[in-house]
mmCIF file of C-alpha atoms and ligand atoms in Angstrom:
data_model
loop_
_atom_site.group_PDB
_atom_site.id
_atom_site.type_symbol
_atom_site.label_atom_id
_atom_site.label_comp_id
_atom_site.label_asym_id
_atom_site.label_seq_id
_atom_site.Cartn_x
_atom_site.Cartn_y
_atom_site.Cartn_z
ATOM 1 C CA UNK A 1 -2.416 -1.465 -38.541
ATOM 2 C CA UNK A 2 -3.323 -1.137 -35.342
ATOM 3 C CA UNK A 3 -0.644 0.225 -32.897
ATOM 4 C CA UNK A 4 -1.861 -0.946 -29.872
ATOM 5 C CA UNK A 5 -4.722 -3.070 -28.034
ATOM 6 C CA UNK A 6 -8.139 -1.545 -26.974
ATOM 7 C CA UNK A 7 -7.333 -0.967 -23.851
ATOM 8 C CA UNK A 8 -4.439 1.257 -24.661
ATOM 9 C CA UNK A 9 -4.123 4.842 -22.542
ATOM 10 C CA UNK A 10 -6.245 7.365 -24.282
ATOM 11 C CA UNK A 11 -3.895 10.126 -25.557
ATOM 12 C CA UNK A 12 -5.030 13.967 -23.430
ATOM 13 C CA UNK A 13 -6.969 15.786 -26.459
ATOM 14 C CA UNK A 14 -5.709 13.489 -30.041
ATOM 15 C CA UNK A 15 -8.856 14.291 -32.163
ATOM 16 C CA UNK A 16 -7.371 11.730 -34.807
ATOM 17 C CA UNK A 17 -9.275 13.162 -37.541
ATOM 18 C CA UNK A 18 -8.467 14.877 -40.777
ATOM 19 C CA UNK A 19 -5.884 17.236 -40.391
ATOM 20 C CA UNK A 20 -4.346 20.087 -43.567
ATOM 21 C CA UNK A 21 -5.927 22.940 -44.602
ATOM 22 C CA UNK A 22 -9.643 22.232 -44.245
ATOM 23 C CA UNK A 23 -9.940 19.449 -41.709
ATOM 24 C CA UNK A 24 -9.711 19.356 -38.129
ATOM 25 C CA UNK A 25 -5.683 18.587 -36.687
ATOM 26 C CA UNK A 26 -4.417 16.080 -34.897
ATOM 27 C CA UNK A 27 -4.229 17.850 -31.616
ATOM 28 C CA UNK A 28 -1.576 16.967 -29.164
ATOM 29 C CA UNK A 29 -1.355 18.152 -25.572
ATOM 30 C CA UNK A 30 -2.308 20.575 -23.431
ATOM 31 C CA UNK A 31 -5.345 22.637 -22.270
ATOM 32 C CA UNK A 32 -3.992 26.222 -23.052
ATOM 33 C CA UNK A 33 -2.203 25.400 -25.772
ATOM 34 C CA UNK A 34 -1.173 22.118 -28.075
ATOM 35 C CA UNK A 35 0.654 21.182 -29.835
ATOM 36 C CA UNK A 36 -0.617 20.436 -33.766
ATOM 37 C CA UNK A 37 0.508 18.307 -35.723
ATOM 38 C CA UNK A 38 -0.456 18.092 -39.389
ATOM 39 C CA UNK A 39 0.943 15.441 -40.850
ATOM 40 C CA UNK A 40 -0.495 16.685 -44.356
ATOM 41 C CA UNK A 41 1.514 19.605 -44.360
ATOM 42 C CA UNK A 42 5.096 17.483 -43.688
ATOM 43 C CA UNK A 43 7.458 17.998 -46.063
ATOM 44 C CA UNK A 44 9.851 14.665 -44.485
ATOM 45 C CA UNK A 45 13.019 17.475 -44.243
ATOM 46 C CA UNK A 46 13.268 16.064 -40.750
ATOM 47 C CA UNK A 47 14.129 19.712 -39.308
ATOM 48 C CA UNK A 48 12.269 19.180 -35.986
ATOM 49 C CA UNK A 49 13.802 16.401 -35.254
ATOM 50 C CA UNK A 50 17.289 18.139 -35.939
ATOM 51 C CA UNK A 51 15.332 21.373 -33.584
ATOM 52 C CA UNK A 52 14.814 19.193 -30.678
ATOM 53 C CA UNK A 53 17.919 16.990 -30.079
ATOM 54 C CA UNK A 54 19.817 20.808 -30.279
ATOM 55 C CA UNK A 55 17.127 21.468 -27.966
ATOM 56 C CA UNK A 56 17.493 18.697 -25.408
ATOM 57 C CA UNK A 57 20.803 19.579 -25.005
ATOM 58 C CA UNK A 58 22.819 16.764 -27.150
ATOM 59 C CA UNK A 59 25.013 18.136 -29.710
ATOM 60 C CA UNK A 60 22.836 17.694 -32.981
ATOM 61 C CA UNK A 61 22.205 13.751 -32.238
ATOM 62 C CA UNK A 62 19.545 13.089 -34.524
ATOM 63 C CA UNK A 63 19.147 9.991 -32.735
ATOM 64 C CA UNK A 64 18.568 11.531 -29.832
ATOM 65 C CA UNK A 65 15.124 13.502 -31.190
ATOM 66 C CA UNK A 66 11.697 12.382 -29.159
ATOM 67 C CA UNK A 67 9.769 13.624 -32.350
ATOM 68 C CA UNK A 68 10.117 11.288 -35.530
ATOM 69 C CA UNK A 69 9.529 12.174 -39.168
ATOM 70 C CA UNK A 70 7.801 8.107 -40.696
ATOM 71 C CA UNK A 71 7.232 8.264 -44.223
ATOM 72 C CA UNK A 72 3.553 7.004 -45.334
ATOM 73 C CA UNK A 73 3.385 6.392 -48.740
ATOM 74 C CA UNK A 74 4.700 8.497 -52.041
ATOM 75 C CA UNK A 75 5.247 11.665 -51.101
ATOM 76 C CA UNK A 76 3.855 11.581 -47.602
ATOM 77 C CA UNK A 77 4.808 11.818 -44.221
ATOM 78 C CA UNK A 78 4.041 11.610 -40.776
ATOM 79 C CA UNK A 79 5.170 13.370 -37.224
ATOM 80 C CA UNK A 80 5.314 11.565 -34.423
ATOM 81 C CA UNK A 81 5.876 12.411 -30.841
ATOM 82 C CA UNK A 82 4.719 11.664 -27.877
ATOM 83 C CA UNK A 83 0.856 12.114 -27.410
ATOM 84 C CA UNK A 84 0.923 13.621 -23.003
ATOM 85 C CA UNK A 85 -1.300 10.128 -22.423
ATOM 86 C CA UNK A 86 -4.045 10.985 -20.160
ATOM 87 C CA UNK A 87 -3.571 7.979 -18.322
ATOM 88 C CA UNK A 88 -0.026 7.539 -19.178
ATOM 89 C CA UNK A 89 1.440 3.646 -19.726
ATOM 90 C CA UNK A 90 4.909 5.491 -18.652
ATOM 91 C CA UNK A 91 3.761 6.403 -16.035
ATOM 92 C CA UNK A 92 1.789 3.940 -14.784
ATOM 93 C CA UNK A 93 4.733 1.499 -14.626
ATOM 94 C CA UNK A 94 7.288 3.420 -13.465
ATOM 95 C CA UNK A 95 8.297 2.296 -10.378
ATOM 96 C CA UNK A 96 9.764 5.246 -8.118
ATOM 97 C CA UNK A 97 7.274 7.915 -9.636
ATOM 98 C CA UNK A 98 9.814 10.058 -11.904
ATOM 99 C CA UNK A 99 7.193 10.598 -14.544
ATOM 100 C CA UNK A 100 4.614 13.647 -13.584
ATOM 101 C CA UNK A 101 2.433 16.108 -14.903
ATOM 102 C CA UNK A 102 4.191 19.398 -15.843
ATOM 103 C CA UNK A 103 0.479 21.485 -14.457
ATOM 104 C CA UNK A 104 1.751 24.164 -17.023
ATOM 105 C CA UNK A 105 2.331 22.809 -20.356
ATOM 106 C CA UNK A 106 0.418 19.849 -19.497
ATOM 107 C CA UNK A 107 3.140 17.476 -20.516
ATOM 108 C CA UNK A 108 4.111 14.761 -18.804
ATOM 109 C CA UNK A 109 7.883 15.203 -17.609
ATOM 110 C CA UNK A 110 10.775 12.294 -17.046
ATOM 111 C CA UNK A 111 12.122 13.958 -13.720
ATOM 112 C CA UNK A 112 16.414 12.334 -14.317
ATOM 113 C CA UNK A 113 16.595 13.378 -9.989
ATOM 114 C CA UNK A 114 14.176 10.386 -9.688
ATOM 115 C CA UNK A 115 14.350 8.525 -12.495
ATOM 116 C CA UNK A 116 16.486 5.174 -11.559
ATOM 117 C CA UNK A 117 16.845 4.313 -15.342
ATOM 118 C CA UNK A 118 15.665 0.784 -15.182
ATOM 119 C CA UNK A 119 13.969 0.674 -18.330
ATOM 120 C CA UNK A 120 10.533 -0.069 -17.744
ATOM 121 C CA UNK A 121 8.943 2.863 -18.921
ATOM 122 C CA UNK A 122 10.603 2.585 -22.846
ATOM 123 C CA UNK A 123 9.586 -1.213 -23.101
ATOM 124 C CA UNK A 124 5.717 0.032 -21.970
ATOM 125 C CA UNK A 125 5.051 2.693 -23.993
ATOM 126 C CA UNK A 126 2.387 1.572 -26.680
ATOM 127 C CA UNK A 127 3.628 4.470 -29.065
ATOM 128 C CA UNK A 128 7.326 3.796 -29.020
ATOM 129 C CA UNK A 129 8.111 7.328 -27.929
ATOM 130 C CA UNK A 130 9.597 6.874 -24.753
ATOM 131 C CA UNK A 131 13.332 6.429 -24.889
ATOM 132 C CA UNK A 132 15.843 5.519 -22.581
ATOM 133 C CA UNK A 133 19.366 6.944 -23.517
ATOM 134 C CA UNK A 134 21.952 3.753 -23.526
ATOM 135 C CA UNK A 135 24.633 6.352 -22.451
ATOM 136 C CA UNK A 136 23.009 8.489 -19.626
ATOM 137 C CA UNK A 137 21.002 5.544 -18.184
ATOM 138 C CA UNK A 138 18.075 7.895 -17.827
ATOM 139 C CA UNK A 139 14.223 7.632 -19.785
ATOM 140 C CA UNK A 140 14.122 10.616 -22.484
ATOM 141 C CA UNK A 141 10.423 11.928 -23.380
ATOM 142 C CA UNK A 142 9.036 14.599 -25.152
ATOM 143 C CA UNK A 143 8.691 17.468 -22.484
ATOM 144 C CA UNK A 144 7.169 19.901 -25.044
ATOM 145 C CA UNK A 145 10.117 22.284 -24.165
ATOM 146 C CA UNK A 146 8.740 23.536 -20.623
ATOM 147 C CA UNK A 147 5.707 25.751 -23.241
ATOM 148 C CA UNK A 148 8.394 26.691 -26.071
ATOM 149 C CA UNK A 149 8.415 23.429 -28.243
ATOM 150 C CA UNK A 150 11.859 23.797 -30.921
ATOM 151 C CA UNK A 151 10.779 21.759 -33.855
ATOM 152 C CA UNK A 152 7.287 23.756 -33.951
ATOM 153 C CA UNK A 153 9.119 26.606 -33.628
ATOM 154 C CA UNK A 154 11.755 25.608 -36.748
ATOM 155 C CA UNK A 155 9.006 23.698 -38.839
ATOM 156 C CA UNK A 156 9.366 25.709 -42.144
ATOM 157 C CA UNK A 157 6.403 23.567 -43.263
ATOM 158 C CA UNK A 158 4.287 24.851 -40.330
ATOM 159 C CA UNK A 159 2.909 21.119 -40.181
ATOM 160 C CA UNK A 160 3.456 21.267 -36.319
ATOM 161 C CA UNK A 161 2.690 24.979 -34.261
ATOM 162 C CA UNK A 162 2.297 25.248 -30.724
ATOM 163 C CA UNK A 163 -0.718 27.319 -30.041
ATOM 164 C CA UNK B 1 3.239 24.581 4.641
ATOM 165 C CA UNK B 2 5.877 25.983 3.113
ATOM 166 C CA UNK B 3 9.078 27.191 5.076
ATOM 167 C CA UNK B 4 11.862 29.241 4.281
ATOM 168 C CA UNK B 5 15.805 28.021 5.124
ATOM 169 C CA UNK B 6 19.020 30.489 4.415
ATOM 170 C CA UNK B 7 21.155 28.780 2.295
ATOM 171 C CA UNK B 8 24.750 31.066 2.092
ATOM 172 C CA UNK B 9 22.400 33.849 3.490
ATOM 173 C CA UNK B 10 20.177 33.427 0.448
ATOM 174 C CA UNK B 11 16.447 32.517 1.613
ATOM 175 C CA UNK B 12 15.199 29.926 -0.310
ATOM 176 C CA UNK B 13 11.857 28.421 -0.044
ATOM 177 C CA UNK B 14 11.077 23.890 1.130
ATOM 178 C CA UNK B 15 9.105 21.242 2.362
ATOM 179 C CA UNK B 16 9.281 20.935 5.630
ATOM 180 C CA UNK B 17 11.293 17.714 5.613
ATOM 181 C CA UNK B 18 12.753 17.857 2.497
ATOM 182 C CA UNK B 19 16.205 17.154 1.974
ATOM 183 C CA UNK B 20 18.388 20.364 2.290
ATOM 184 C CA UNK B 21 20.409 18.362 -1.042
ATOM 185 C CA UNK B 22 17.932 18.553 -3.030
ATOM 186 C CA UNK B 23 16.062 22.092 -1.397
ATOM 187 C CA UNK B 24 19.922 23.744 -2.485
ATOM 188 C CA UNK B 25 20.438 21.834 -5.670
ATOM 189 C CA UNK B 26 16.704 23.042 -7.039
ATOM 190 C CA UNK B 27 17.870 27.054 -6.257
ATOM 191 C CA UNK B 28 20.667 26.298 -8.124
ATOM 192 C CA UNK B 29 23.343 25.922 -5.138
ATOM 193 C CA UNK B 30 26.197 23.674 -6.523
ATOM 194 C CA UNK B 31 26.655 20.898 -3.627
ATOM 195 C CA UNK B 32 28.974 17.696 -5.542
ATOM 196 C CA UNK B 33 27.122 14.520 -3.930
ATOM 197 C CA UNK B 34 27.629 10.941 -5.186
ATOM 198 C CA UNK B 35 25.843 9.101 -3.167
ATOM 199 C CA UNK B 36 22.375 10.589 -2.937
ATOM 200 C CA UNK B 37 19.580 9.954 -4.984
ATOM 201 C CA UNK B 38 15.813 11.475 -5.349
ATOM 202 C CA UNK B 39 14.075 7.906 -5.488
ATOM 203 C CA UNK B 40 15.517 6.522 -2.451
ATOM 204 C CA UNK B 41 16.441 7.167 0.976
ATOM 205 C CA UNK B 42 19.734 8.794 2.397
ATOM 206 C CA UNK B 43 22.279 7.458 4.545
ATOM 207 C CA UNK B 44 25.117 9.690 3.821
ATOM 208 C CA UNK B 45 27.756 7.349 2.391
ATOM 209 C CA UNK B 46 29.853 9.511 0.121
ATOM 210 C CA UNK B 47 30.655 12.170 2.504
ATOM 211 C CA UNK B 48 30.795 14.665 -0.343
ATOM 212 C CA UNK B 49 27.860 16.711 -0.116
ATOM 213 C CA UNK B 50 29.552 18.171 3.332
ATOM 214 C CA UNK B 51 27.507 21.897 4.430
ATOM 215 C CA UNK B 52 28.092 23.385 7.546
ATOM 216 C CA UNK B 53 25.133 24.631 9.670
ATOM 217 C CA UNK B 54 24.916 27.683 11.602
ATOM 218 C CA UNK B 55 22.019 28.113 13.385
ATOM 219 C CA UNK B 56 19.922 25.853 15.981
ATOM 220 C CA UNK B 57 21.474 23.280 18.843
ATOM 221 C CA UNK B 58 24.226 21.409 16.760
ATOM 222 C CA UNK B 59 25.712 23.913 14.606
ATOM 223 C CA UNK B 60 29.051 22.192 12.427
ATOM 224 C CA UNK B 61 29.724 20.631 9.850
ATOM 225 C CA UNK B 62 27.854 17.900 8.370
ATOM 226 C CA UNK B 63 26.398 16.152 5.670
ATOM 227 C CA UNK B 64 23.189 17.520 3.584
ATOM 228 C CA UNK B 65 21.696 15.346 1.980
ATOM 229 C CA UNK B 66 20.019 13.225 4.762
ATOM 230 C CA UNK B 67 19.867 16.827 6.854
ATOM 231 C CA UNK B 68 15.820 17.345 6.484
ATOM 232 C CA UNK B 69 14.938 20.918 5.978
ATOM 233 C CA UNK B 70 13.865 22.931 9.461
ATOM 234 C CA UNK B 71 12.224 26.197 9.616
ATOM 235 C CA UNK B 72 15.118 29.125 9.962
ATOM 236 C CA UNK B 73 17.588 26.565 8.853
ATOM 237 C CA UNK B 74 20.927 28.413 7.750
ATOM 238 C CA UNK B 75 23.397 26.630 6.254
ATOM 239 C CA UNK B 76 26.611 27.533 4.516
ATOM 240 C CA UNK B 77 27.650 25.822 1.392
ATOM 241 C CA UNK B 78 31.465 26.867 0.650
ATOM 242 C CA UNK B 79 34.188 27.825 2.999
ATOM 243 C CA UNK B 80 37.951 26.647 3.692
ATOM 244 C CA UNK B 81 36.495 23.935 6.505
ATOM 245 C CA UNK B 82 34.540 22.706 4.013
ATOM 246 C CA UNK B 83 36.433 22.061 1.189
ATOM 247 C CA UNK B 84 39.040 20.607 3.386
ATOM 248 C CA UNK B 85 36.753 17.744 4.870
ATOM 249 C CA UNK B 86 35.041 17.133 0.730
ATOM 250 C CA UNK B 87 38.754 16.778 0.362
ATOM 251 C CA UNK B 88 39.873 14.378 2.841
ATOM 252 C CA UNK B 89 36.325 11.799 1.680
ATOM 253 C CA UNK B 90 37.164 12.732 -1.730
ATOM 254 C CA UNK B 91 40.834 11.400 -1.014
ATOM 255 C CA UNK B 92 39.440 8.096 1.178
ATOM 256 C CA UNK B 93 36.754 7.268 -1.361
ATOM 257 C CA UNK B 94 39.930 7.239 -3.975
ATOM 258 C CA UNK B 95 41.643 4.923 -1.839
ATOM 259 C CA UNK B 96 38.373 2.323 -2.621
ATOM 260 C CA UNK B 97 38.245 4.052 -6.503
ATOM 261 C CA UNK B 98 41.717 4.666 -7.760
ATOM 262 C CA UNK B 99 40.291 4.023 -11.426
ATOM 263 C CA UNK B 100 36.704 6.364 -11.165
ATOM 264 C CA UNK B 101 36.475 8.920 -13.867
ATOM 265 C CA UNK B 102 34.164 10.760 -11.665
ATOM 266 C CA UNK B 103 36.579 10.871 -8.451
ATOM 267 C CA UNK B 104 39.779 11.731 -10.639
ATOM 268 C CA UNK B 105 37.945 14.486 -11.773
ATOM 269 C CA UNK B 106 36.589 15.689 -8.736
ATOM 270 C CA UNK B 107 40.434 15.198 -7.707
ATOM 271 C CA UNK B 108 41.539 17.441 -10.421
ATOM 272 C CA UNK B 109 39.621 20.107 -9.813
ATOM 273 C CA UNK B 110 40.032 20.423 -6.199
ATOM 274 C CA UNK B 111 43.435 19.219 -6.336
ATOM 275 C CA UNK B 112 43.362 16.310 -4.592
ATOM 276 C CA UNK B 113 46.703 13.986 -4.431
ATOM 277 C CA UNK B 114 46.705 10.433 -2.280
ATOM 278 C CA UNK B 115 48.814 10.056 0.262
ATOM 279 C CA UNK B 116 48.020 6.714 0.869
ATOM 280 C CA UNK B 117 48.338 3.617 -1.476
ATOM 281 C CA UNK B 118 44.992 1.765 -1.991
ATOM 282 C CA UNK B 119 43.894 -2.297 -0.224
ATOM 283 C CA UNK B 120 45.554 -4.495 -1.633
ATOM 284 C CA UNK B 121 42.024 -6.107 -2.836
ATOM 285 C CA UNK B 122 39.654 -3.280 -2.746
ATOM 286 C CA UNK B 123 36.842 -5.597 -3.978
ATOM 287 C CA UNK B 124 34.580 -4.767 -6.668
ATOM 288 C CA UNK B 125 36.818 -2.257 -8.821
ATOM 289 C CA UNK B 126 36.374 1.150 -8.481
ATOM 290 C CA UNK B 127 32.818 0.448 -5.670
ATOM 291 C CA UNK B 128 32.512 2.769 -2.807
ATOM 292 C CA UNK B 129 30.453 0.994 -1.206
ATOM 293 C CA UNK B 130 27.834 3.982 -1.061
ATOM 294 C CA UNK B 131 25.105 1.275 -1.350
ATOM 295 C CA UNK B 132 22.862 3.492 -3.971
ATOM 296 C CA UNK B 133 22.548 0.333 -6.012
ATOM 297 C CA UNK B 134 21.277 -1.114 -2.579
ATOM 298 C CA UNK B 135 18.616 1.005 -2.010
ATOM 299 C CA UNK B 136 16.844 1.418 -5.263
ATOM 300 C CA UNK B 137 17.113 -2.639 -6.064
ATOM 301 C CA UNK B 138 14.801 -2.793 -2.956
ATOM 302 C CA UNK B 139 12.978 0.265 -3.893
ATOM 303 C CA UNK B 140 12.208 -1.326 -7.241
ATOM 304 C CA UNK B 141 10.912 -4.398 -5.429
ATOM 305 C CA UNK B 142 13.909 -7.006 -6.705
ATOM 306 C CA UNK B 143 15.579 -6.974 -3.430
ATOM 307 C CA UNK B 144 18.598 -8.770 -4.958
ATOM 308 C CA UNK B 145 21.491 -7.269 -3.440
ATOM 309 C CA UNK B 146 23.040 -6.321 -0.643
ATOM 310 C CA UNK B 147 25.954 -5.111 1.329
ATOM 311 C CA UNK B 148 27.803 -8.427 2.561
ATOM 312 C CA UNK B 149 30.427 -8.063 5.350
ATOM 313 C CA UNK B 150 31.641 -5.580 7.554
ATOM 314 C CA UNK B 151 34.621 -3.331 7.410
ATOM 315 C CA UNK B 152 37.594 -4.111 5.434
ATOM 316 C CA UNK B 153 35.656 -7.274 3.595
ATOM 317 C CA UNK B 154 32.405 -5.424 2.835
ATOM 318 C CA UNK B 155 31.240 -5.929 -0.506
ATOM 319 C CA UNK B 156 27.994 -5.128 -2.288
ATOM 320 C CA UNK B 157 26.537 -7.573 -4.113
ATOM 321 C CA UNK B 158 23.978 -10.479 -4.486
ATOM 322 C CA UNK B 159 22.907 -11.322 -0.993
ATOM 323 C CA UNK B 160 24.655 -14.406 0.447
ATOM 324 C CA UNK B 161 27.070 -14.156 -2.870
ATOM 325 C CA UNK B 162 24.535 -16.301 -4.730
ATOM 326 C CA UNK B 163 23.086 -15.502 -7.637
ATOM 327 C CA UNK B 164 19.865 -13.799 -6.338
ATOM 328 C CA UNK B 165 16.679 -15.281 -7.061
ATOM 329 C CA UNK B 166 14.726 -11.331 -6.832
ATOM 330 C CA UNK B 167 17.129 -10.115 -9.529
ATOM 331 C CA UNK B 168 15.305 -9.558 -13.108
ATOM 332 C CA UNK B 169 17.987 -8.090 -14.415
ATOM 333 C CA UNK B 170 16.566 -4.795 -15.651
ATOM 334 C CA UNK B 171 19.828 -2.730 -14.650
ATOM 335 C CA UNK B 172 18.863 0.382 -12.348
ATOM 336 C CA UNK B 173 21.581 -0.771 -10.182
ATOM 337 C CA UNK B 174 24.565 -0.021 -12.819
ATOM 338 C CA UNK B 175 22.273 3.602 -14.254
ATOM 339 C CA UNK B 176 22.666 4.380 -10.877
ATOM 340 C CA UNK B 177 25.747 3.839 -9.276
ATOM 341 C CA UNK B 178 27.632 6.730 -9.085
ATOM 342 C CA UNK B 179 31.297 5.240 -10.228
ATOM 343 C CA UNK B 180 29.409 3.145 -12.982
ATOM 344 C CA UNK B 181 31.573 0.506 -11.690
ATOM 345 C CA UNK B 182 28.725 -2.253 -12.088
ATOM 346 C CA UNK B 183 29.683 -4.639 -14.988
ATOM 347 C CA UNK B 184 26.644 -5.704 -17.283
ATOM 348 C CA UNK B 185 27.457 -7.645 -20.604
ATOM 349 C CA UNK B 186 24.263 -7.284 -23.671
ATOM 350 C CA UNK B 187 24.538 -9.617 -26.264
ATOM 351 C CA UNK B 188 22.172 -10.392 -28.991
ATOM 352 C CA UNK B 189 21.172 -13.585 -27.125
ATOM 353 C CA UNK B 190 21.168 -12.526 -23.446
ATOM 354 C CA UNK B 191 22.069 -10.022 -20.915
ATOM 355 C CA UNK B 192 24.805 -11.187 -18.013
ATOM 356 C CA UNK B 193 25.029 -8.981 -14.958
ATOM 357 C CA UNK B 194 26.036 -9.963 -10.850
ATOM 358 C CA UNK B 195 26.493 -13.345 -12.638
ATOM 359 C CA UNK B 196 23.441 -14.598 -14.294
ATOM 360 C CA UNK B 197 22.569 -14.324 -17.115
ATOM 361 C CA UNK B 198 18.982 -13.299 -18.741
ATOM 362 C CA UNK B 199 16.778 -13.631 -21.541
ATOM 363 C CA UNK B 200 15.428 -11.640 -23.853
ATOM 364 C CA UNK B 201 11.546 -10.499 -24.314
ATOM 365 C CA UNK B 202 11.592 -9.936 -28.232
ATOM 366 C CA UNK B 203 9.963 -7.040 -30.894
ATOM 367 C CA UNK B 204 7.531 -9.810 -32.559
ATOM 368 C CA UNK B 205 8.185 -7.771 -35.838
ATOM 369 C CA UNK B 206 11.679 -7.761 -35.586
ATOM 370 C CA UNK B 207 13.221 -10.107 -33.220
ATOM 371 C CA UNK B 208 15.209 -7.340 -31.711
ATOM 372 C CA UNK B 209 15.635 -7.175 -27.198
ATOM 373 C CA UNK B 210 12.821 -5.243 -25.617
ATOM 374 C CA UNK B 211 12.651 -6.373 -21.853
ATOM 375 C CA UNK B 212 14.390 -9.577 -20.395
ATOM 376 C CA UNK B 213 12.103 -11.676 -19.104
ATOM 377 C CA UNK B 214 12.112 -11.829 -15.676
ATOM 378 C CA UNK B 215 11.453 -8.195 -15.677
ATOM 379 C CA UNK B 216 8.830 -8.561 -18.278
ATOM 380 C CA UNK B 217 6.651 -11.317 -16.069
ATOM 381 C CA UNK B 218 7.607 -9.052 -12.645
ATOM 382 C CA UNK B 219 6.306 -5.822 -14.653
ATOM 383 C CA UNK B 220 2.751 -7.182 -15.435
ATOM 384 C CA UNK B 221 2.779 -8.927 -12.469
ATOM 385 C CA UNK B 222 3.430 -6.071 -10.480
ATOM 386 C CA UNK B 223 2.782 -2.828 -12.660
ATOM 387 C CA UNK B 224 -0.776 -4.106 -14.128
ATOM 388 C CA UNK B 225 -0.395 -2.665 -17.535
ATOM 389 C CA UNK B 226 -1.815 -5.718 -20.077
ATOM 390 C CA UNK B 227 0.884 -8.470 -21.080
ATOM 391 C CA UNK B 228 1.131 -7.281 -25.017
ATOM 392 C CA UNK B 229 2.229 -3.511 -24.349
ATOM 393 C CA UNK B 230 5.775 -5.475 -24.436
ATOM 394 C CA UNK B 231 5.560 -7.089 -27.387
ATOM 395 C CA UNK B 232 7.183 -4.779 -29.701
ATOM 396 C CA UNK B 233 9.991 -2.761 -29.814
ATOM 397 C CA UNK B 234 10.739 1.157 -29.793
ATOM 398 C CA UNK B 235 11.278 1.828 -32.893
ATOM 399 C CA UNK B 236 8.886 -1.000 -33.974
ATOM 400 C CA UNK B 237 5.865 1.016 -32.267
ATOM 401 C CA UNK B 238 7.235 4.162 -33.483
ATOM 402 C CA UNK B 239 6.538 3.281 -37.025
ATOM 403 C CA UNK B 240 2.834 1.165 -36.397
ATOM 404 C CA UNK B 241 2.389 4.297 -34.371
ATOM 405 C CA UNK B 242 2.613 6.398 -37.878
ATOM 406 C CA UNK B 243 0.299 3.771 -40.303
ATOM 407 C CA UNK B 244 -2.343 3.984 -37.973
ATOM 408 C CA UNK B 245 -2.236 8.132 -38.201
ATOM 409 C CA UNK B 246 -1.772 7.919 -41.808
ATOM 410 C CA UNK B 247 -4.055 6.217 -42.126
ATOM 411 C CA UNK B 248 -6.557 8.351 -40.431
ATOM 412 C CA UNK B 249 -5.279 11.573 -42.292
ATOM 413 C CA UNK B 250 -5.187 10.384 -45.625
HETATM 414 S S1 FES C 1 25.422 12.281 -1.331
HETATM 415 FE FE1 FES C 1 25.341 12.772 1.071
HETATM 416 S S2 FES C 1 26.413 11.486 1.221
HETATM 417 FE FE2 FES C 1 26.316 11.000 -0.236
#
């Protein structure tokens, strides 16, 4: 099934090719280092979700995780997080320019001081990876943990790597 | 070109014209502030962000949110006088918003006990009339809110007291309100805010609300993304994306 219309913003450097041992992996993000997502290695343990929600100050609430593990058939899982799109819908719709590229990590980062909580970015992200927190009433997304993503650090299957 | 200002004797880099409050916060100084928001112009309404200017032609206590950084500016963020003035201002805010948790927490921390009685009709309960909602609503291009009336009769609400045409039901006013005094009600059917009811645009996969119809129409007209970007809810978009990636991987 198609996740987004043909006109969707293109992720920075996704090579939607094979992942796993021999094949080139799905690459998300930066020029220098990238969060490499390898669904073929994923065992569906959701440690990444837990690590993410802890890393972002939540009391370990999985609902706040900015990475998600989705079942994709018999013993198959796909981890999805923000693709740090080059021409990002979230940044484009933001009426107050609260979403900007971090020059160092190349992640798109929400400034919580600038976000006014209108919720437009959540509605607009074609991949469902902008999250509007109903308690803080601010937008939340993957910020690559400022250059040391917890999801990759804790993945026991090496299905996520930051390299 | 970067300039230098001195906060509590510490040298801090800033851009000329930046809000002193913003510069100070970035450098880790803790200055209380309720009506400040980076996305909009500051108007110095809550008067809690007081600092003392120690340089230049006009030294003295002043609000920092609407003070512009100038090269060589020297301020201090704490002194008995600053604390006294902040406490007085907090006491006055408490008269407007006696039930506000944010204010009560500050009052408890600063040992402030209101000596006066709140006026009988304070308008919207717990509104401190800082107009942050008004400023943000205008910045978003909706212009649905205004301060109406003067003095004791001043209130914040839809301009002219009637349901505002420009309101799209986005809820940003509530998101930025420092005392969270704006009431918004979401039911599966619709969202109600400022006396108006807004129908939701629904996810084409699961039927959950995505955004109000009016907010969607505004975004399509003003923000230039294709219409179908708002047709699927966050969880459904995620699972669609996961299936798409799975089909590439296997
Ligand atoms: S934050 Fe400066 S007056 Fe309110």
